[in-house]
C-alpha atoms as an extended CHARMM CRD file, in Angstrom:
* protein
*
       293  EXT
         1         1  MET       CA             89.7680000000      113.9390000000      116.0830000000  PROA      1               0.0000000000
         2         2  TYR       CA             87.3140000000      115.1710000000      118.7080000000  PROA      2               0.0000000000
         3         3  THR       CA             86.7800000000      111.6280000000      119.9730000000  PROA      3               0.0000000000
         4         4  GLN       CA             90.4970000000      111.4450000000      120.7610000000  PROA      4               0.0000000000
         5         5  LEU       CA             90.4300000000      114.8910000000      122.3960000000  PROA      5               0.0000000000
         6         6  PHE       CA             87.4300000000      113.9590000000      124.5410000000  PROA      6               0.0000000000
         7         7  GLY       CA             89.1060000000      110.7620000000      125.7370000000  PROA      7               0.0000000000
         8         8  GLY       CA             92.2260000000      112.7310000000      126.5940000000  PROA      8               0.0000000000
         9         9  PHE       CA             90.1430000000      115.2780000000      128.4960000000  PROA      9               0.0000000000
        10        10  LEU       CA             88.5980000000      112.5270000000      130.6360000000  PROA      10              0.0000000000
        11        11  LEU       CA             92.0190000000      111.0590000000      131.4100000000  PROA      11              0.0000000000
        12        12  ASN       CA             93.7240000000      114.3890000000      132.0270000000  PROA      12              0.0000000000
        13        13  HSD       CA             90.9900000000      115.3830000000      134.4870000000  PROA      13              0.0000000000
        14        14  ALA       CA             91.0430000000      112.0020000000      136.2810000000  PROA      14              0.0000000000
        15        15  LEU       CA             87.4230000000      111.2720000000      135.3800000000  PROA      15              0.0000000000
        16        16  LEU       CA             88.4920000000      107.8580000000      134.0900000000  PROA      16              0.0000000000
        17        17  THR       CA             91.4930000000      105.6180000000      134.5730000000  PROA      17              0.0000000000
        18        18  ALA       CA             93.5640000000      104.4950000000      131.5980000000  PROA      18              0.0000000000
        19        19  ASN       CA             92.1980000000      100.9710000000      131.9870000000  PROA      19              0.0000000000
        20        20  GLN       CA             88.6000000000      102.2060000000      132.0700000000  PROA      20              0.0000000000
        21        21  LEU       CA             89.1410000000      104.3070000000      128.9500000000  PROA      21              0.0000000000
        22        22  ALA       CA             90.7770000000      101.3780000000      127.1510000000  PROA      22              0.0000000000
        23        23  GLU       CA             87.8140000000       99.1680000000      128.0670000000  PROA      23              0.0000000000
        24        24  ALA       CA             85.3520000000      101.8200000000      126.9070000000  PROA      24              0.0000000000
        25        25  MET       CA             87.1920000000      102.2350000000      123.5940000000  PROA      25              0.0000000000
        26        26  GLU       CA             86.8580000000       98.5010000000      122.9780000000  PROA      26              0.0000000000
        27        27  THR       CA             83.1560000000       98.6160000000      123.8880000000  PROA      27              0.0000000000
        28        28  ALA       CA             82.6240000000      101.6450000000      121.6330000000  PROA      28              0.0000000000
        29        29  LYS       CA             83.4250000000       99.5610000000      118.5490000000  PROA      29              0.0000000000
        30        30  ASN       CA             80.0170000000       97.8850000000      118.9340000000  PROA      30              0.0000000000
        31        31  THR       CA             78.0910000000      100.7240000000      120.5890000000  PROA      31              0.0000000000
        32        32  ARG       CA             75.1260000000      102.6960000000      119.2890000000  PROA      32              0.0000000000
        33        33  VAL       CA             74.5440000000      106.1230000000      120.8130000000  PROA      33              0.0000000000
        34        34  LYS       CA             71.2600000000      106.4040000000      122.6760000000  PROA      34              0.0000000000
        35        35  LEU       CA             68.9660000000      109.3510000000      122.1720000000  PROA      35              0.0000000000
        36        36  GLY       CA             69.5350000000      110.5130000000      125.7560000000  PROA      36              0.0000000000
        37        37  VAL       CA             73.2590000000      111.0450000000      125.1780000000  PROA      37              0.0000000000
        38        38  LEU       CA             72.5520000000      112.9130000000      121.9450000000  PROA      38              0.0000000000
        39        39  ALA       CA             70.0000000000      115.1260000000      123.7180000000  PROA      39              0.0000000000
        40        40  ILE       CA             72.4240000000      115.9620000000      126.5400000000  PROA      40              0.0000000000
        41        41  ASN       CA             75.1100000000      116.8510000000      124.0130000000  PROA      41              0.0000000000
        42        42  ALA       CA             72.7400000000      119.1210000000      122.0710000000  PROA      42              0.0000000000
        43        43  GLY       CA             71.4720000000      120.7900000000      125.2420000000  PROA      43              0.0000000000
        44        44  TYR       CA             67.8830000000      119.6870000000      124.5860000000  PROA      44              0.0000000000
        45        45  LEU       CA             67.6240000000      117.6100000000      127.7740000000  PROA      45              0.0000000000
        46        46  THR       CA             69.2600000000      117.6190000000      131.1770000000  PROA      46              0.0000000000
        47        47  ALA       CA             70.5790000000      114.4300000000      132.7380000000  PROA      47              0.0000000000
        48        48  ALA       CA             67.6130000000      114.4520000000      135.1410000000  PROA      48              0.0000000000
        49        49  GLN       CA             65.1520000000      114.6480000000      132.2370000000  PROA      49              0.0000000000
        50        50  VAL       CA             66.9110000000      111.7840000000      130.4610000000  PROA      50              0.0000000000
        51        51  ASP       CA             66.7280000000      109.6580000000      133.6140000000  PROA      51              0.0000000000
        52        52  HSD       CA             63.0110000000      110.4730000000      133.8910000000  PROA      52              0.0000000000
        53        53  CYS       CA             62.4120000000      109.3690000000      130.2990000000  PROA      53              0.0000000000
        54        54  TYR       CA             64.3250000000      106.1240000000      130.8740000000  PROA      54              0.0000000000
        55        55  GLU       CA             62.3130000000      105.4330000000      134.0220000000  PROA      55              0.0000000000
        56        56  MET       CA             59.0540000000      105.9020000000      132.1010000000  PROA      56              0.0000000000
        57        57  GLN       CA             60.3520000000      103.7700000000      129.2140000000  PROA      57              0.0000000000
        58        58  ALA       CA             60.8550000000      100.8830000000      131.6560000000  PROA      58              0.0000000000
        59        59  ARG       CA             57.0950000000      101.0140000000      132.3670000000  PROA      59              0.0000000000
        60        60  MET       CA             55.7050000000      101.4690000000      128.8510000000  PROA      60              0.0000000000
        61        61  ASP       CA             56.3280000000      100.1780000000      125.3260000000  PROA      61              0.0000000000
        62        62  LYS       CA             57.3870000000      103.4670000000      123.7510000000  PROA      62              0.0000000000
        63        63  ARG       CA             60.5300000000      104.9090000000      122.2400000000  PROA      63              0.0000000000
        64        64  MET       CA             62.5120000000      107.3030000000      124.3810000000  PROA      64              0.0000000000
        65        65  GLY       CA             62.0340000000      110.0710000000      121.8030000000  PROA      65              0.0000000000
        66        66  ASP       CA             58.2650000000      109.6710000000      121.8130000000  PROA      66              0.0000000000
        67        67  ILE       CA             58.2230000000      109.8870000000      125.6080000000  PROA      67              0.0000000000
        68        68  ALA       CA             60.3560000000      113.0580000000      125.5720000000  PROA      68              0.0000000000
        69        69  VAL       CA             57.9510000000      114.6720000000      123.0850000000  PROA      69              0.0000000000
        70        70  GLU       CA             54.8980000000      113.6690000000      125.1220000000  PROA      70              0.0000000000
        71        71  LEU       CA             56.4720000000      115.1710000000      128.2490000000  PROA      71              0.0000000000
        72        72  GLY       CA             57.1660000000      118.4030000000      126.3870000000  PROA      72              0.0000000000
        73        73  TYR       CA             60.9180000000      118.0200000000      126.8130000000  PROA      73              0.0000000000
        74        74  MET       CA             61.6310000000      118.0230000000      123.0630000000  PROA      74              0.0000000000
        75        75  THR       CA             59.8970000000      118.6200000000      119.7680000000  PROA      75              0.0000000000
        76        76  GLU       CA             59.5400000000      115.9620000000      117.0740000000  PROA      76              0.0000000000
        77        77  ALA       CA             61.8950000000      117.9870000000      114.8690000000  PROA      77              0.0000000000
        78        78  GLN       CA             64.5700000000      117.9100000000      117.5650000000  PROA      78              0.0000000000
        79        79  VAL       CA             64.2240000000      114.1360000000      117.9330000000  PROA      79              0.0000000000
        80        80  GLU       CA             64.6040000000      113.6320000000      114.1760000000  PROA      80              0.0000000000
        81        81  GLU       CA             67.6390000000      115.9310000000      114.1510000000  PROA      81              0.0000000000
        82        82  LEU       CA             69.3200000000      113.8930000000      116.8720000000  PROA      82              0.0000000000
        83        83  LEU       CA             68.6130000000      110.5730000000      115.1970000000  PROA      83              0.0000000000
        84        84  ARG       CA             70.5290000000      111.8090000000      112.1550000000  PROA      84              0.0000000000
        85        85  THR       CA             73.6480000000      112.4300000000      114.2890000000  PROA      85              0.0000000000
        86        86  GLN       CA             73.9850000000      109.0260000000      115.9570000000  PROA      86              0.0000000000
        87        87  LYS       CA             77.3960000000      108.2530000000      114.4180000000  PROA      87              0.0000000000
        88        88  SER       CA             79.3250000000      111.0130000000      116.2040000000  PROA      88              0.0000000000
        89        89  GLY       CA             82.4950000000      109.3540000000      117.5010000000  PROA      89              0.0000000000
        90        90  TYR       CA             82.9540000000      111.1390000000      120.8210000000  PROA      90              0.0000000000
        91        91  LEU       CA             79.3180000000      110.4830000000      121.7200000000  PROA      91              0.0000000000
        92        92  ILE       CA             79.7390000000      106.7900000000      120.9190000000  PROA      92              0.0000000000
        93        93  LEU       CA             82.6850000000      106.7660000000      123.3190000000  PROA      93              0.0000000000
        94        94  GLY       CA             80.5580000000      108.5620000000      125.9310000000  PROA      94              0.0000000000
        95        95  GLN       CA             77.7910000000      106.0250000000      125.5020000000  PROA      95              0.0000000000
        96        96  ALA       CA             80.2520000000      103.1640000000      125.9660000000  PROA      96              0.0000000000
        97        97  ILE       CA             81.6110000000      104.8020000000      129.1250000000  PROA      97              0.0000000000
        98        98  MET       CA             78.1220000000      104.9990000000      130.6190000000  PROA      98              0.0000000000
        99        99  ASP       CA             77.2250000000      101.4920000000      129.4510000000  PROA      99              0.0000000000
       100       100  ARG       CA             80.2350000000      100.2120000000      131.3900000000  PROA      100             0.0000000000
       101       101  GLY       CA             79.0610000000      102.1390000000      134.4640000000  PROA      101             0.0000000000
       102       102  PHE       CA             82.1320000000      104.3770000000      134.6180000000  PROA      102             0.0000000000
       103       103  LEU       CA             80.0700000000      107.6010000000      134.5600000000  PROA      103             0.0000000000
       104       104  THR       CA             76.4070000000      108.3670000000      135.2790000000  PROA      104             0.0000000000
       105       105  ASN       CA             74.2430000000      110.4990000000      132.9820000000  PROA      105             0.0000000000
       106       106  ALA       CA             74.7930000000      113.4450000000      135.3180000000  PROA      106             0.0000000000
       107       107  GLN       CA             78.5570000000      112.9450000000      135.4110000000  PROA      107             0.0000000000
       108       108  PHE       CA             78.6720000000      112.6430000000      131.6260000000  PROA      108             0.0000000000
       109       109  GLU       CA             76.5940000000      115.8120000000      131.2580000000  PROA      109             0.0000000000
       110       110  GLN       CA             79.0250000000      117.7260000000      133.4800000000  PROA      110             0.0000000000
       111       111  ALA       CA             82.1050000000      116.2820000000      131.7790000000  PROA      111             0.0000000000
       112       112  LEU       CA             80.7890000000      117.1360000000      128.3070000000  PROA      112             0.0000000000
       113       113  SER       CA             79.9060000000      120.6670000000      129.4170000000  PROA      113             0.0000000000
       114       114  ASP       CA             83.3390000000      121.1910000000      130.9790000000  PROA      114             0.0000000000
       115       115  TYR       CA             84.9980000000      119.8000000000      127.8620000000  PROA      115             0.0000000000
       116       116  LYS       CA             83.1430000000      122.1510000000      125.5350000000  PROA      116             0.0000000000
       117       117  ASN       CA             83.6890000000      125.1360000000      127.8030000000  PROA      117             0.0000000000
       118       118  SER       CA             87.4020000000      124.5150000000      128.2200000000  PROA      118             0.0000000000
       119       119  ALA       CA             89.9800000000      126.3870000000      126.1820000000  PROA      119             0.0000000000
       120       120  THR       CA             90.5620000000      123.1480000000      124.3180000000  PROA      120             0.0000000000
       121       121  ILE       CA             87.5690000000      123.2650000000      121.9920000000  PROA      121             0.0000000000
       122       122  THR       CA             84.5860000000      125.4030000000      121.0470000000  PROA      122             0.0000000000
       123       123  GLU       CA             80.9850000000      124.6610000000      120.0950000000  PROA      123             0.0000000000
       124       124  GLN       CA             81.7760000000      125.7840000000      116.5470000000  PROA      124             0.0000000000
       125       125  ASP       CA             84.4880000000      123.1360000000      116.3480000000  PROA      125             0.0000000000
       126       126  PHE       CA             81.9650000000      120.4770000000      117.3430000000  PROA      126             0.0000000000
       127       127  LEU       CA             79.5400000000      121.5370000000      114.6500000000  PROA      127             0.0000000000
       128       128  ALA       CA             82.0530000000      121.5830000000      111.7930000000  PROA      128             0.0000000000
       129       129  GLU       CA             85.2290000000      119.5600000000      111.9970000000  PROA      129             0.0000000000
       130       130  THR       CA             87.3140000000      120.7810000000      109.0590000000  PROA      130             0.0000000000
       131       131  GLU       CA             90.9200000000      120.4400000000      107.9360000000  PROA      131             0.0000000000
       132       132  GLU       CA             91.6610000000      124.1240000000      108.4770000000  PROA      132             0.0000000000
       133       133  LYS       CA             90.4950000000      123.9360000000      112.0930000000  PROA      133             0.0000000000
       134       134  ALA       CA             92.6690000000      120.9470000000      113.0080000000  PROA      134             0.0000000000
       135       135  GLU       CA             95.9190000000      122.8150000000      113.6520000000  PROA      135             0.0000000000
       136       136  GLU       CA             94.1170000000      125.6030000000      115.5530000000  PROA      136             0.0000000000
       137       137  VAL       CA             92.3980000000      123.0700000000      117.8210000000  PROA      137             0.0000000000
       138       138  LEU       CA             95.6340000000      121.1750000000      118.4760000000  PROA      138             0.0000000000
       139       139  ASN       CA             97.4150000000      124.4260000000      119.2870000000  PROA      139             0.0000000000
       140       140  ARG       CA             94.7900000000      125.1540000000      121.9240000000  PROA      140             0.0000000000
       141       141  TYR       CA             94.7890000000      121.5950000000      123.2460000000  PROA      141             0.0000000000
       142       142  TYR       CA             98.5550000000      121.3880000000      123.6270000000  PROA      142             0.0000000000
       143       143  GLN       CA             98.9200000000      125.0780000000      124.5200000000  PROA      143             0.0000000000
       144       144  ILE       CA            101.8320000000      125.5110000000      122.1310000000  PROA      144             0.0000000000
       145       145  SER       CA            103.1110000000      129.0030000000      122.7960000000  PROA      145             0.0000000000
       146       146  PRO       CA            104.8680000000      131.0530000000      120.0780000000  PROA      146             0.0000000000
       147       147  GLU       CA            108.0880000000      131.2330000000      122.1080000000  PROA      147             0.0000000000
       148       148  ASP       CA            108.2160000000      127.4410000000      122.5180000000  PROA      148             0.0000000000
       149       149  ALA       CA            107.1180000000      126.5610000000      118.9970000000  PROA      149             0.0000000000
       150       150  PHE       CA            109.4630000000      125.9340000000      116.1110000000  PROA      150             0.0000000000
       151       151  ASP       CA            108.8560000000      125.7390000000      112.3980000000  PROA      151             0.0000000000
       152       152  GLY       CA            106.7470000000      122.6970000000      111.5740000000  PROA      152             0.0000000000
       153       153  VAL       CA            105.7530000000      121.4960000000      115.0500000000  PROA      153             0.0000000000
       154       154  THR       CA            102.0230000000      122.1510000000      114.6850000000  PROA      154             0.0000000000
       155       155  GLU       CA            101.9410000000      120.7430000000      111.1720000000  PROA      155             0.0000000000
       156       156  TYR       CA            103.7940000000      117.6430000000      112.3850000000  PROA      156             0.0000000000
       157       157  ILE       CA            101.3530000000      116.9510000000      115.2270000000  PROA      157             0.0000000000
       158       158  SER       CA             98.2740000000      117.5970000000      113.0790000000  PROA      158             0.0000000000
       159       159  LEU       CA             99.5110000000      115.1990000000      110.4010000000  PROA      159             0.0000000000
       160       160  LEU       CA            100.3920000000      112.6180000000      113.0650000000  PROA      160             0.0000000000
       161       161  MET       CA             96.7920000000      112.5350000000      114.3230000000  PROA      161             0.0000000000
       162       162  LYS       CA             95.5320000000      111.8930000000      110.7940000000  PROA      162             0.0000000000
       163       163  ASN       CA             98.0970000000      109.1810000000      110.1020000000  PROA      163             0.0000000000
       164       164  LEU       CA             97.3590000000      107.3770000000      113.3580000000  PROA      164             0.0000000000
       165       165  VAL       CA             93.6990000000      107.1680000000      112.3680000000  PROA      165             0.0000000000
       166       166  ARG       CA             94.5660000000      106.1410000000      108.8090000000  PROA      166             0.0000000000
       167       167  PHE       CA             97.1770000000      103.4930000000      109.5450000000  PROA      167             0.0000000000
       168       168  ILE       CA             96.8370000000      102.3930000000      113.2000000000  PROA      168             0.0000000000
       169       169  GLY       CA             93.2280000000      102.9410000000      114.2870000000  PROA      169             0.0000000000
       170       170  ASP       CA             91.0200000000      105.5420000000      115.9510000000  PROA      170             0.0000000000
       171       171  ASP       CA             90.8850000000      103.8980000000      119.4010000000  PROA      171             0.0000000000
       172       172  PHE       CA             93.2170000000      106.3770000000      121.0580000000  PROA      172             0.0000000000
       173       173  SER       CA             93.1020000000      109.4850000000      123.2320000000  PROA      173             0.0000000000
       174       174  LEU       CA             95.5050000000      112.3980000000      123.4270000000  PROA      174             0.0000000000
       175       175  LEU       CA             97.2560000000      112.9490000000      126.7510000000  PROA      175             0.0000000000
       176       176  LYS       CA             98.9580000000      116.1370000000      127.9300000000  PROA      176             0.0000000000
       177       177  ALA       CA            102.0290000000      117.1240000000      125.9530000000  PROA      177             0.0000000000
       178       178  GLU       CA            105.4040000000      117.3100000000      127.6900000000  PROA      178             0.0000000000
       179       179  LYS       CA            108.6310000000      119.1130000000      126.8390000000  PROA      179             0.0000000000
       180       180  ALA       CA            110.9980000000      116.8400000000      124.9420000000  PROA      180             0.0000000000
       181       181  GLU       CA            114.0390000000      116.3900000000      127.1310000000  PROA      181             0.0000000000
       182       182  TYR       CA            114.0470000000      112.7030000000      128.0470000000  PROA      182             0.0000000000
       183       183  VAL       CA            111.4500000000      110.0230000000      127.3330000000  PROA      183             0.0000000000
       184       184  PRO       CA            111.8330000000      106.7990000000      129.3270000000  PROA      184             0.0000000000
       185       185  ALA       CA            110.9400000000      103.7830000000      127.2190000000  PROA      185             0.0000000000
       186       186  GLU       CA            111.8970000000      100.1710000000      126.7040000000  PROA      186             0.0000000000
       187       187  ILE       CA            112.3120000000      100.6600000000      122.9710000000  PROA      187             0.0000000000
       188       188  MET       CA            112.1040000000      103.4260000000      120.3800000000  PROA      188             0.0000000000
       189       189  ALA       CA            112.2670000000      104.0210000000      116.6400000000  PROA      189             0.0000000000
       190       190  CYS       CA            113.9120000000      107.3390000000      115.8020000000  PROA      190             0.0000000000
       191       191  GLN       CA            114.6820000000      109.3450000000      112.6740000000  PROA      191             0.0000000000
       192       192  PRO       CA            116.4990000000      112.6680000000      112.2440000000  PROA      192             0.0000000000
       193       193  ILE       CA            115.2280000000      115.2160000000      109.7320000000  PROA      193             0.0000000000
       194       194  SER       CA            117.7230000000      117.7170000000      108.3160000000  PROA      194             0.0000000000
       195       195  GLY       CA            117.5420000000      120.7510000000      106.0730000000  PROA      195             0.0000000000
       196       196  THR       CA            116.2040000000      124.2670000000      106.5620000000  PROA      196             0.0000000000
       197       197  VAL       CA            115.3420000000      123.1190000000      110.0870000000  PROA      197             0.0000000000
       198       198  ASN       CA            116.8720000000      120.1540000000      111.9190000000  PROA      198             0.0000000000
       199       199  LEU       CA            114.5170000000      117.9240000000      113.8230000000  PROA      199             0.0000000000
       200       200  ALA       CA            114.6280000000      114.7510000000      115.9250000000  PROA      200             0.0000000000
       201       201  THR       CA            111.6140000000      112.4310000000      115.7830000000  PROA      201             0.0000000000
       202       202  ALA       CA            110.8650000000      109.2010000000      117.6160000000  PROA      202             0.0000000000
       203       203  VAL       CA            108.2230000000      106.6270000000      118.5480000000  PROA      203             0.0000000000
       204       204  CYS       CA            108.7410000000      105.3570000000      122.1190000000  PROA      204             0.0000000000
       205       205  SER       CA            106.8970000000      102.7330000000      124.1710000000  PROA      205             0.0000000000
       206       206  ASP       CA            107.1480000000       99.5580000000      126.1760000000  PROA      206             0.0000000000
       207       207  GLU       CA            107.8780000000       96.3820000000      124.2090000000  PROA      207             0.0000000000
       208       208  LYS       CA            104.3030000000       95.0370000000      124.3070000000  PROA      208             0.0000000000
       209       209  SER       CA            102.7950000000       98.2550000000      122.9080000000  PROA      209             0.0000000000
       210       210  PHE       CA            105.5640000000       98.4030000000      120.3030000000  PROA      210             0.0000000000
       211       211  VAL       CA            104.5820000000       94.9350000000      119.0530000000  PROA      211             0.0000000000
       212       212  VAL       CA            100.8590000000       95.7480000000      118.8520000000  PROA      212             0.0000000000
       213       213  PHE       CA            101.5540000000       99.0750000000      117.1250000000  PROA      213             0.0000000000
       214       214  ALA       CA            103.6640000000       97.2420000000      114.5300000000  PROA      214             0.0000000000
       215       215  SER       CA            100.9610000000       94.5910000000      114.0560000000  PROA      215             0.0000000000
       216       216  ARG       CA             98.3580000000       97.2050000000      113.3110000000  PROA      216             0.0000000000
       217       217  TYR       CA            100.5300000000       99.0780000000      110.8500000000  PROA      217             0.0000000000
       218       218  ALA       CA            101.6310000000       95.9430000000      109.0130000000  PROA      218             0.0000000000
       219       219  ASN       CA             98.1770000000       94.2880000000      109.2000000000  PROA      219             0.0000000000
       220       220  GLU       CA             99.9730000000       91.2030000000      110.4660000000  PROA      220             0.0000000000
       221       221  GLU       CA             99.7650000000       89.4800000000      113.8410000000  PROA      221             0.0000000000
       222       222  PHE       CA            103.1680000000       89.8250000000      115.5090000000  PROA      222             0.0000000000
       223       223  THR       CA            103.5630000000       88.0520000000      118.8510000000  PROA      223             0.0000000000
       224       224  GLU       CA            107.0880000000       88.9920000000      119.8940000000  PROA      224             0.0000000000
       225       225  LEU       CA            109.5780000000       91.7660000000      119.4470000000  PROA      225             0.0000000000
       226       226  ASP       CA            111.7870000000       90.9510000000      116.4750000000  PROA      226             0.0000000000
       227       227  GLU       CA            113.2970000000       92.5590000000      113.3790000000  PROA      227             0.0000000000
       228       228  TYR       CA            109.9250000000       92.5480000000      111.5830000000  PROA      228             0.0000000000
       229       229  VAL       CA            108.3160000000       94.5070000000      114.4080000000  PROA      229             0.0000000000
       230       230  GLU       CA            111.2080000000       96.9730000000      114.4740000000  PROA      230             0.0000000000
       231       231  ALA       CA            111.0240000000       97.4030000000      110.7010000000  PROA      231             0.0000000000
       232       232  SER       CA            107.2620000000       98.0090000000      110.7820000000  PROA      232             0.0000000000
       233       233  VAL       CA            107.3990000000      100.7600000000      113.4110000000  PROA      233             0.0000000000
       234       234  GLY       CA            110.3660000000      102.3050000000      111.6270000000  PROA      234             0.0000000000
       235       235  GLU       CA            108.4170000000      102.1890000000      108.3700000000  PROA      235             0.0000000000
       236       236  PHE       CA            105.4590000000      103.9980000000      109.9570000000  PROA      236             0.0000000000
       237       237  LEU       CA            107.7770000000      106.7280000000      111.2220000000  PROA      237             0.0000000000
       238       238  ASN       CA            109.4560000000      107.0030000000      107.8280000000  PROA      238             0.0000000000
       239       239  LEU       CA            106.0940000000      107.1960000000      106.0210000000  PROA      239             0.0000000000
       240       240  HSD       CA            104.7860000000      109.8620000000      108.3840000000  PROA      240             0.0000000000
       241       241  ASN       CA            107.9920000000      111.8950000000      108.2090000000  PROA      241             0.0000000000
       242       242  GLY       CA            108.0240000000      111.5720000000      104.4240000000  PROA      242             0.0000000000
       243       243  LEU       CA            104.5270000000      113.0190000000      104.1460000000  PROA      243             0.0000000000
       244       244  PHE       CA            105.5350000000      115.7700000000      106.5740000000  PROA      244             0.0000000000
       245       245  THR       CA            108.5590000000      116.7880000000      104.4780000000  PROA      245             0.0000000000
       246       246  VAL       CA            106.4440000000      116.8850000000      101.3130000000  PROA      246             0.0000000000
       247       247  ASN       CA            103.8410000000      119.0780000000      103.0190000000  PROA      247             0.0000000000
       248       248  MET       CA            106.4900000000      121.4310000000      104.3810000000  PROA      248             0.0000000000
       249       249  SER       CA            108.0020000000      121.8150000000      100.9110000000  PROA      249             0.0000000000
       250       250  GLU       CA            104.6810000000      122.4220000000       99.1700000000  PROA      250             0.0000000000
       251       251  GLN       CA            103.0180000000      124.5740000000      101.8230000000  PROA      251             0.0000000000
       252       252  LYS       CA            105.8910000000      126.4920000000      103.4380000000  PROA      252             0.0000000000
       253       253  ASN       CA            108.7550000000      126.1970000000      100.9440000000  PROA      253             0.0000000000
       254       254  VAL       CA            110.8720000000      124.4920000000      103.6160000000  PROA      254             0.0000000000
       255       255  GLU       CA            113.1760000000      121.8310000000      102.1930000000  PROA      255             0.0000000000
       256       256  LEU       CA            113.8530000000      118.8360000000      104.4430000000  PROA      256             0.0000000000
       257       257  GLU       CA            115.6390000000      115.5120000000      104.0310000000  PROA      257             0.0000000000
       258       258  LEU       CA            115.0350000000      112.2770000000      105.9210000000  PROA      258             0.0000000000
       259       259  GLN       CA            117.9300000000      110.4400000000      107.5250000000  PROA      259             0.0000000000
       260       260  PRO       CA            117.8640000000      106.6390000000      108.0580000000  PROA      260             0.0000000000
       261       261  GLN       CA            115.5790000000      105.4630000000      110.8650000000  PROA      261             0.0000000000
       262       262  LEU       CA            117.0470000000      103.5070000000      113.7620000000  PROA      262             0.0000000000
       263       263  VAL       CA            115.5280000000      101.2660000000      116.4520000000  PROA      263             0.0000000000
       264       264  GLU       CA            117.1410000000      101.2300000000      119.8890000000  PROA      264             0.0000000000
       265       265  ARG       CA            116.3180000000       99.4210000000      123.1390000000  PROA      265             0.0000000000
       266       266  CYS       CA            116.2020000000      102.6010000000      125.1860000000  PROA      266             0.0000000000
       267       267  GLY       CA            114.3250000000      105.8550000000      125.6740000000  PROA      267             0.0000000000
       268       268  PHE       CA            114.7200000000      109.1330000000      123.8210000000  PROA      268             0.0000000000
       269       269  ASP       CA            117.4790000000      111.4490000000      125.0210000000  PROA      269             0.0000000000
       270       270  GLY       CA            119.5950000000      114.3230000000      123.8560000000  PROA      270             0.0000000000
       271       271  ALA       CA            117.1770000000      116.9040000000      122.4840000000  PROA      271             0.0000000000
       272       272  GLY       CA            115.2870000000      119.8150000000      123.9600000000  PROA      272             0.0000000000
       273       273  GLY       CA            113.0390000000      122.5470000000      122.6730000000  PROA      273             0.0000000000
       274       274  GLY       CA            110.3920000000      120.1630000000      121.4260000000  PROA      274             0.0000000000
       275       275  TYR       CA            107.3550000000      118.1380000000      122.4050000000  PROA      275             0.0000000000
       276       276  ILE       CA            106.4480000000      114.6620000000      123.5780000000  PROA      276             0.0000000000
       277       277  ILE       CA            102.9680000000      113.6900000000      122.3990000000  PROA      277             0.0000000000
       278       278  PRO       CA            101.7480000000      110.7790000000      124.5750000000  PROA      278             0.0000000000
       279       279  VAL       CA             98.9110000000      108.8150000000      123.0000000000  PROA      279             0.0000000000
       280       280  GLN       CA             96.7820000000      106.3900000000      125.0210000000  PROA      280             0.0000000000
       281       281  PHE       CA             95.7220000000      103.5050000000      122.7860000000  PROA      281             0.0000000000
       282       282  SER       CA             93.4610000000      100.7020000000      123.9370000000  PROA      282             0.0000000000
       283       283  PHE       CA             96.6010000000       98.5180000000      124.0990000000  PROA      283             0.0000000000
       284       284  GLY       CA             98.9070000000      100.9580000000      125.9210000000  PROA      284             0.0000000000
       285       285  VAL       CA            100.6860000000      104.3180000000      125.7320000000  PROA      285             0.0000000000
       286       286  VAL       CA            102.8960000000      105.2740000000      122.7910000000  PROA      286             0.0000000000
       287       287  LYS       CA            104.8890000000      108.5210000000      122.9290000000  PROA      287             0.0000000000
       288       288  PHE       CA            105.7390000000      110.4570000000      119.7820000000  PROA      288             0.0000000000
       289       289  VAL       CA            108.5950000000      112.9730000000      119.8750000000  PROA      289             0.0000000000
       290       290  ILE       CA            109.1690000000      116.0150000000      117.6750000000  PROA      290             0.0000000000
       291       291  ALA       CA            112.1040000000      118.1690000000      118.7950000000  PROA      291             0.0000000000
       292       292  SER       CA            114.3870000000      120.8070000000      117.2930000000  PROA      292             0.0000000000
       293       293  LYS       CA            118.1080000000      120.0470000000      117.1590000000  PROA      293             0.0000000000
């Protein structure tokens, strides 16, 4: 999840454009994190020290880690520690961003420091991503206040992040949440939830993103907007909402019932007191709505 939060941080702070982030996410699929990025993240090296090591590496046949040890920048134990952490998703994204030339080492160092020091996430969260931390982190990221929250909103968003990774892909970043009043869109799949609480949910996007989203969920290559695409997006929403209602029953003793899903060629309207969760995928922006009725 922290990869998606980091990408959202870069977008929200105008450090990257949406197109640059999308390009970096594609590059990240075949990217290996370099030791310099790992060392900056761990605080073992500064960007200037990393640049120095790279400059020396261009003049001698030695590994970057060996050079850093020889210069006294790091110990051998620190190098070995970093090499064991090369699969960290948000660092792979950072490496891809620098490989594309969108940020320098120094800019990445500052962005990563600002990200960790923001109210969004803590160093402890980086060291141990656990299920119990997910809702707390999302609460901080979206700044969901008690007076604006309603029963189930945090659980809904947390589950949505997991289901996007499970069924759509992890090449997305989380943008700033908005209050759910009106969501302009070319098309949307929506589904009411009734019971102890009454909720409105929807998936909204432009037609192109809708088609790609459906293709990923169905594992089938759709090329145009048709009834199969509409059914696939509606099925994703129904699956997600079904898991949400089960969780609410088991964890909070809140009984909910799903109403039939509907696809309409318009945006979301008619509900307030909820949240729009915009998600930047590599193929476009999809907005998810959870609102009280």
